[in-house]
mmCIF file of C-alpha atoms in Angstrom:
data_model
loop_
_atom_site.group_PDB
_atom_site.id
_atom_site.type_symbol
_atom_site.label_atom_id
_atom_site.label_comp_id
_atom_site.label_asym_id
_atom_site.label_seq_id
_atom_site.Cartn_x
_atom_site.Cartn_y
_atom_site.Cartn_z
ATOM 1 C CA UNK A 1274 -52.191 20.906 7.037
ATOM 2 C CA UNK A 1275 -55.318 20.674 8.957
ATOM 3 C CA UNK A 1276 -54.898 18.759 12.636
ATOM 4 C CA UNK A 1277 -57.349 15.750 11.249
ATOM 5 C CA UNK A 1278 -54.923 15.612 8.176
ATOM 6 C CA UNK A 1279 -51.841 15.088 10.511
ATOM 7 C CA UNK A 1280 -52.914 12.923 12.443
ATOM 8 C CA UNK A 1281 -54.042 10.945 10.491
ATOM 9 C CA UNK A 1282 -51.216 10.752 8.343
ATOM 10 C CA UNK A 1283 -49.532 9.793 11.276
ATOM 11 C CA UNK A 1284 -51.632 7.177 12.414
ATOM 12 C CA UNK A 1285 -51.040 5.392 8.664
ATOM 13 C CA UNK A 1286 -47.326 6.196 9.169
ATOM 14 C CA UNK A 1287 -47.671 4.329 12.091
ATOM 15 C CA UNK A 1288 -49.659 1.969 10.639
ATOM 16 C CA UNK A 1289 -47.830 1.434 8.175
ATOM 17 C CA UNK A 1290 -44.259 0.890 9.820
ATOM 18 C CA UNK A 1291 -45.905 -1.515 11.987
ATOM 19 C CA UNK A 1292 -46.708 -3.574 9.236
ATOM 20 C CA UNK A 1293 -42.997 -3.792 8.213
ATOM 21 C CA UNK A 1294 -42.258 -4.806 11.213
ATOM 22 C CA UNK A 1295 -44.302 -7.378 12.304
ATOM 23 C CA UNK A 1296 -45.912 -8.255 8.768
ATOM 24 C CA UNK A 1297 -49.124 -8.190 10.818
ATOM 25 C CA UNK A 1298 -52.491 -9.120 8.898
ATOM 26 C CA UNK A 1299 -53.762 -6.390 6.240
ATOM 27 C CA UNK A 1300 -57.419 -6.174 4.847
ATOM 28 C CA UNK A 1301 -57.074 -7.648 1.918
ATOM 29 C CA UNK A 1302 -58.292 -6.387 -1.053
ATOM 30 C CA UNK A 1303 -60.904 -8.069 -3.704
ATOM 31 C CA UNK A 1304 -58.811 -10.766 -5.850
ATOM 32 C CA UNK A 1305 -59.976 -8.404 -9.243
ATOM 33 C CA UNK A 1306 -58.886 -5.297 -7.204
ATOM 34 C CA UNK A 1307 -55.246 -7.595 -6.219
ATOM 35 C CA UNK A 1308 -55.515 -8.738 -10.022
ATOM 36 C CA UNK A 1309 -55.825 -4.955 -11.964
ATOM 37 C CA UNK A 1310 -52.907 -3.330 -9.193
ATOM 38 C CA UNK A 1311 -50.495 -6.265 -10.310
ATOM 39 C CA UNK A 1312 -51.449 -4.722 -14.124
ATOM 40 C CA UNK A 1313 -51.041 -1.446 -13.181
ATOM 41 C CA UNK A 1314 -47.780 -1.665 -11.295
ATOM 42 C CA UNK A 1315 -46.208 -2.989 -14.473
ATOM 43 C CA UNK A 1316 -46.838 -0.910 -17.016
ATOM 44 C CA UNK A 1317 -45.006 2.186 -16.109
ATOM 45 C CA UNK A 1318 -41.258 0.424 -16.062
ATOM 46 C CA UNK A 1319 -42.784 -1.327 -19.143
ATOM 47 C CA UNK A 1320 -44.177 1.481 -20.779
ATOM 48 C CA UNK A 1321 -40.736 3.577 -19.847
ATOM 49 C CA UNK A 1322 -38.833 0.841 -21.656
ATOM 50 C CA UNK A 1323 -40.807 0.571 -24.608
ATOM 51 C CA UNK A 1324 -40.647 4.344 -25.119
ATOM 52 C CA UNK A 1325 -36.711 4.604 -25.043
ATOM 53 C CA UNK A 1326 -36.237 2.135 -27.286
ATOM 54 C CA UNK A 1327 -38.951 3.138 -29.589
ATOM 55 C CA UNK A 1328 -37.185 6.985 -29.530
ATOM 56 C CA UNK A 1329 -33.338 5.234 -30.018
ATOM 57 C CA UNK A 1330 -34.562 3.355 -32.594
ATOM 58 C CA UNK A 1331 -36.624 6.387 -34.456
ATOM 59 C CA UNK A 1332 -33.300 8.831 -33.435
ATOM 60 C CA UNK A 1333 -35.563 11.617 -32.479
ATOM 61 C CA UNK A 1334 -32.869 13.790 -31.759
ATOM 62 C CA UNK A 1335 -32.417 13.818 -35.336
ATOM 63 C CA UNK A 1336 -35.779 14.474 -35.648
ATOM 64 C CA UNK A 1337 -35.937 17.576 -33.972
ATOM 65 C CA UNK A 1338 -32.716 18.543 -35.942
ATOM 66 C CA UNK A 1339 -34.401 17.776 -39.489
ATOM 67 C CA UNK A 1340 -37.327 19.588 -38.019
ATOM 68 C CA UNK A 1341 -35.193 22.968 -37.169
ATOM 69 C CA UNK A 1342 -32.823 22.061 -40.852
ATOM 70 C CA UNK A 1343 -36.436 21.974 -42.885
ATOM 71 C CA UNK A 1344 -37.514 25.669 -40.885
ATOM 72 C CA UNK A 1345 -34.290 27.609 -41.646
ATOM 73 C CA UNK A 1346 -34.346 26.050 -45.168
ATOM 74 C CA UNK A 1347 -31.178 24.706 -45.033
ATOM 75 C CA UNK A 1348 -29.136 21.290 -46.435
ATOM 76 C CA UNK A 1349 -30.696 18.473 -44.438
ATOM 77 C CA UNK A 1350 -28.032 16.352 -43.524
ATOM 78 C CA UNK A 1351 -29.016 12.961 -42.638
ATOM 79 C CA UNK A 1352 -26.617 9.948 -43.757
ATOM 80 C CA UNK A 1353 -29.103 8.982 -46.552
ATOM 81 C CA UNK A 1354 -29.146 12.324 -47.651
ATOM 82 C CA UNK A 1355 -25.723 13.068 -47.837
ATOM 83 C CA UNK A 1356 -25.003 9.931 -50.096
ATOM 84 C CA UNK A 1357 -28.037 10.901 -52.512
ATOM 85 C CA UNK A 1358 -26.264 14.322 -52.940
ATOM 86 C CA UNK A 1359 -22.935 12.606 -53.548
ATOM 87 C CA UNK A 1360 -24.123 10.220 -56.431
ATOM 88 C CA UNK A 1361 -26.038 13.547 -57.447
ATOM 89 C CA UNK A 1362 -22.573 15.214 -57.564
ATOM 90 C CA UNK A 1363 -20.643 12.464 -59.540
ATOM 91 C CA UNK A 1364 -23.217 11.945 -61.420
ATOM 92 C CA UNK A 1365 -22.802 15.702 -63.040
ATOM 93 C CA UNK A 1366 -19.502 15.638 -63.001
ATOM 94 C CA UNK A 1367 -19.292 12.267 -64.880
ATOM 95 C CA UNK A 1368 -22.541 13.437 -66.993
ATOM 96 C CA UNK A 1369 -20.227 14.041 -70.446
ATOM 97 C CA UNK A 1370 -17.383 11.717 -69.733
ATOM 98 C CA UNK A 1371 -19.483 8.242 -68.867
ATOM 99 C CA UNK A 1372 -23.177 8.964 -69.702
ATOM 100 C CA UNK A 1373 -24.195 5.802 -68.283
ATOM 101 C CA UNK A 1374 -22.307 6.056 -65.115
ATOM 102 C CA UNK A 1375 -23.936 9.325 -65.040
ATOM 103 C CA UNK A 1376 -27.530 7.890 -65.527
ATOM 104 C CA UNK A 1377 -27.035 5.045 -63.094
ATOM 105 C CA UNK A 1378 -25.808 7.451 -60.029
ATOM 106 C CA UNK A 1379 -28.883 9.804 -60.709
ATOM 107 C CA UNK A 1380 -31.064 6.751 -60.344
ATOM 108 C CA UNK A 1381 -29.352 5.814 -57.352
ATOM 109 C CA UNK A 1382 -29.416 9.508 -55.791
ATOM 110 C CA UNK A 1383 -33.164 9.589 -56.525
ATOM 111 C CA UNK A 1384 -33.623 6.006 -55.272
ATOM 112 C CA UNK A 1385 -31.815 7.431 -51.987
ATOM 113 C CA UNK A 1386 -33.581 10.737 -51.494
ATOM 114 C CA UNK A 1387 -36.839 8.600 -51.985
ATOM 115 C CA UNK A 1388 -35.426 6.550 -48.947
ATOM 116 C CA UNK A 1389 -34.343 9.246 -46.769
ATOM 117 C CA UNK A 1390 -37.987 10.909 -47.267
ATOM 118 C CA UNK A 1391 -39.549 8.072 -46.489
ATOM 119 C CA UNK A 1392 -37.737 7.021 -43.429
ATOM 120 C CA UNK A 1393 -38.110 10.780 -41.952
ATOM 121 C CA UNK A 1394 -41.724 10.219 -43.010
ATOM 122 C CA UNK A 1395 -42.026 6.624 -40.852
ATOM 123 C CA UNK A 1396 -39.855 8.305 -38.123
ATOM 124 C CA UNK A 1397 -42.368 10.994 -37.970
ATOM 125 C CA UNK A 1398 -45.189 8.994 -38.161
ATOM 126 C CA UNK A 1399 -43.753 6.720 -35.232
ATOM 127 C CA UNK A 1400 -43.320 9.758 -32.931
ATOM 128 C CA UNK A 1401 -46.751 11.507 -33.622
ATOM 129 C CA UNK A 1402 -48.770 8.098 -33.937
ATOM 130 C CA UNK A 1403 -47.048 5.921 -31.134
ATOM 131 C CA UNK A 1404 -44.658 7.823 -28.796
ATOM 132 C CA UNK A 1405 -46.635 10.822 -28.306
ATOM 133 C CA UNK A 1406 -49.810 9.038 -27.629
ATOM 134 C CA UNK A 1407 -47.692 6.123 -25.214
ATOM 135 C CA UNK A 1408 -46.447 9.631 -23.082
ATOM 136 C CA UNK A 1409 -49.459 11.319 -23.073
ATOM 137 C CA UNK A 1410 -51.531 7.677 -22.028
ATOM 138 C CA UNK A 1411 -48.478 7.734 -19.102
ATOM 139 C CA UNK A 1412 -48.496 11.433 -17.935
ATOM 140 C CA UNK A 1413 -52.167 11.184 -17.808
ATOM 141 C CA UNK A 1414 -54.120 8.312 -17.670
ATOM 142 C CA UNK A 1415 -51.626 6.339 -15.706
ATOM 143 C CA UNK A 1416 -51.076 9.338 -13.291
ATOM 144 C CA UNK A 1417 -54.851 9.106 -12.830
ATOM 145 C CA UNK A 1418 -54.027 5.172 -11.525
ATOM 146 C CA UNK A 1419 -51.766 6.221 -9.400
ATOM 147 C CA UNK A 1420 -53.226 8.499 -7.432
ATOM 148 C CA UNK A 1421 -56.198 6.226 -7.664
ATOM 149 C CA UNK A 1422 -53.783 3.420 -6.181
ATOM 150 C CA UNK A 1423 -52.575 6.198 -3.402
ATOM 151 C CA UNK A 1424 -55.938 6.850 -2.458
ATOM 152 C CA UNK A 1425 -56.695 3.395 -1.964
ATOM 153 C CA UNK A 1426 -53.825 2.304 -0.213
ATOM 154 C CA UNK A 1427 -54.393 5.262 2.384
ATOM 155 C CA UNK A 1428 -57.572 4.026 2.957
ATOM 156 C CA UNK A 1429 -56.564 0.424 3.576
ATOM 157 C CA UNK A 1430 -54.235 1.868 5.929
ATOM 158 C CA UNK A 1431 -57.014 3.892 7.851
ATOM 159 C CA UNK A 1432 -58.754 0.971 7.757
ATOM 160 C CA UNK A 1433 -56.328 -1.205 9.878
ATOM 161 C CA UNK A 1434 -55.116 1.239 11.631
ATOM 162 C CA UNK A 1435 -58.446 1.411 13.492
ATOM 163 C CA UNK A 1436 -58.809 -2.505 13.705
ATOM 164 C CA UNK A 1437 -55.685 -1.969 15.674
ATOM 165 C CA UNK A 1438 -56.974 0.448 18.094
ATOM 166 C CA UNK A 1439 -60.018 -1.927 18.727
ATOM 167 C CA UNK A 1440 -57.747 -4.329 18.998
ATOM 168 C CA UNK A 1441 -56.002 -2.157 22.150
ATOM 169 C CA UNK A 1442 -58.784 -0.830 23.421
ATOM 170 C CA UNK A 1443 -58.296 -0.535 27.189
ATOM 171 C CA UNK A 1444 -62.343 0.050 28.258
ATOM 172 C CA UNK A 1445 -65.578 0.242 27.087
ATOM 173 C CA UNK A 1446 -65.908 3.722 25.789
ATOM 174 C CA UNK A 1447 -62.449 3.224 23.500
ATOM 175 C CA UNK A 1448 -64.018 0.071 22.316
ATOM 176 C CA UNK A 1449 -67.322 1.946 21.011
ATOM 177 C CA UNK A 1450 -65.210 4.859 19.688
ATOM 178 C CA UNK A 1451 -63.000 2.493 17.769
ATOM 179 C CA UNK A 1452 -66.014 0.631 16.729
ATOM 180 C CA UNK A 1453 -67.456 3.290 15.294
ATOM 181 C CA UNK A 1454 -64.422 4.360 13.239
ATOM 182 C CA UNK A 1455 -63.846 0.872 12.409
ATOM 183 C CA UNK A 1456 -67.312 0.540 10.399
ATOM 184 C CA UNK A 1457 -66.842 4.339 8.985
ATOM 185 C CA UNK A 1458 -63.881 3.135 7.588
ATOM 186 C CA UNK A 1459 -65.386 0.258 6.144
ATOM 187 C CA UNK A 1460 -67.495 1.855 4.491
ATOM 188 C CA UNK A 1461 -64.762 4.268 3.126
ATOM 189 C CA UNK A 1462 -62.072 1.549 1.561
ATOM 190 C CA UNK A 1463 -65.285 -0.375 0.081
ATOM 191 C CA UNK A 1464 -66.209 2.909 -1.870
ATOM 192 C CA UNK A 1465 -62.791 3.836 -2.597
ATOM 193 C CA UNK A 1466 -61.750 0.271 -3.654
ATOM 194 C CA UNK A 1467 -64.754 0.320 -6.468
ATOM 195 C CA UNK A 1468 -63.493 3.723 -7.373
ATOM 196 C CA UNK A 1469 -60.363 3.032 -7.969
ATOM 197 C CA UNK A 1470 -60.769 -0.355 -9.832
ATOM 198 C CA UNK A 1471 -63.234 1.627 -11.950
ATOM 199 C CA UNK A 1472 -60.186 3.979 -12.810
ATOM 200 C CA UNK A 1473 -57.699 0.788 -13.360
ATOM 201 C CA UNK A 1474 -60.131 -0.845 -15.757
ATOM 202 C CA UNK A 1475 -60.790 2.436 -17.740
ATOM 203 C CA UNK A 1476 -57.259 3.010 -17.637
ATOM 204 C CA UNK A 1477 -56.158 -0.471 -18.903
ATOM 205 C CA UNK A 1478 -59.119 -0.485 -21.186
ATOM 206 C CA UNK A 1479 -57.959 2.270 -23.198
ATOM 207 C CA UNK A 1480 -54.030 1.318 -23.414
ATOM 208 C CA UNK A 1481 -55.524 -1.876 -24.494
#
């Protein structure tokens, strides 16, 4: 890491702690900026949530397994299934004996392979239409607002870590030097604060 890099990690660091301590004054940010960040901040435990639910209440570890059962051609087994091959069963067995027993558990088997088709075919749908696209919005886009966030918080904390050297300046040279740092820096978190609101609108405009 270049010197400029440490140091001025440190000097946020420092920053930083300082503010923990003495919950001195921070630059605030704009009220939309303060606005999207409490957004942002939420959605990832929310998102998280929403996901694990959605996945228990899909079951796609069974899934995966019909997936791999449907490739090696073999007896799906899912509960649905099983009792559609059951009534199947009796009703051959039963096919001379009681006719009508016979006809009304074919009925039911096909009534229940029609259901287990269909749910495999919601479950599906439910992973590839709103799981997927909820992980792929959170490994990506919201990544993207986080870094965005990162970026902007180190630059808040450049920021005030000058005003606090201007603050302490002991002469008249310091006070220029810190001056000048102070306005660069300016400068800096007012660019990287549009920059990074730009990314939490996008971002919240397309999960919206």
């Amino acid at each position: 890491m270049p010197e400029n890099d440490i140091t001025k990690t440190f000097n946020r660091l420092t920053q930083l702690a300082g503010e923990l301590v003495k919950k001195g004054d921070k630059t605030p940010y704009s009220p939309r900026t303060a606005e999207l960040l409490e957004y942002v901040d939420q959605l990832k435990p929310c998102l998280t949530k929403l996901i694990s639910a959605t996945e228990e209440f899909v079951d796609i570890n069974m899934i995966s397994k019909v997936a791999d059962v449907l490739t090696k051609n073999k007896e799906v087994s899912t509960s649905t299934d099983k009792l559609a091959s059951a009534m199947e069963e009796l009703a051959n067995k039963f096919k001379s004996a009681a006719p009508q027993f016979s006809k009304m558990s074919n009925e039911a088997a096909e009534l229940h392979q029609r259901m287990a088709a269909a749910r495999r075919s919601f479950d599906n749908e439910i992973e590839k239409n709103f799981i997927e696209v909820l992980k792929n919005f959170v490994n990506n886009d919201l990544a993207e607002v986080h870094k965005a966030k990162k970026k902007l918080e180190d630059s808040r904390l450049d920021l005030d870590s000058s005003k606090n050297k201007l603050k302490n300046a002991k002469n008249d040279e310091q006070k220029t030097k810190w001056e000048n740092e102070v306005r660069h820096n300016t400068q800096t978190f007012e660019r990287v604060q549009s920059e990074s609101c730009a990314v939490f609108e996008r971002a919240l405009k397309d999960f919206v």
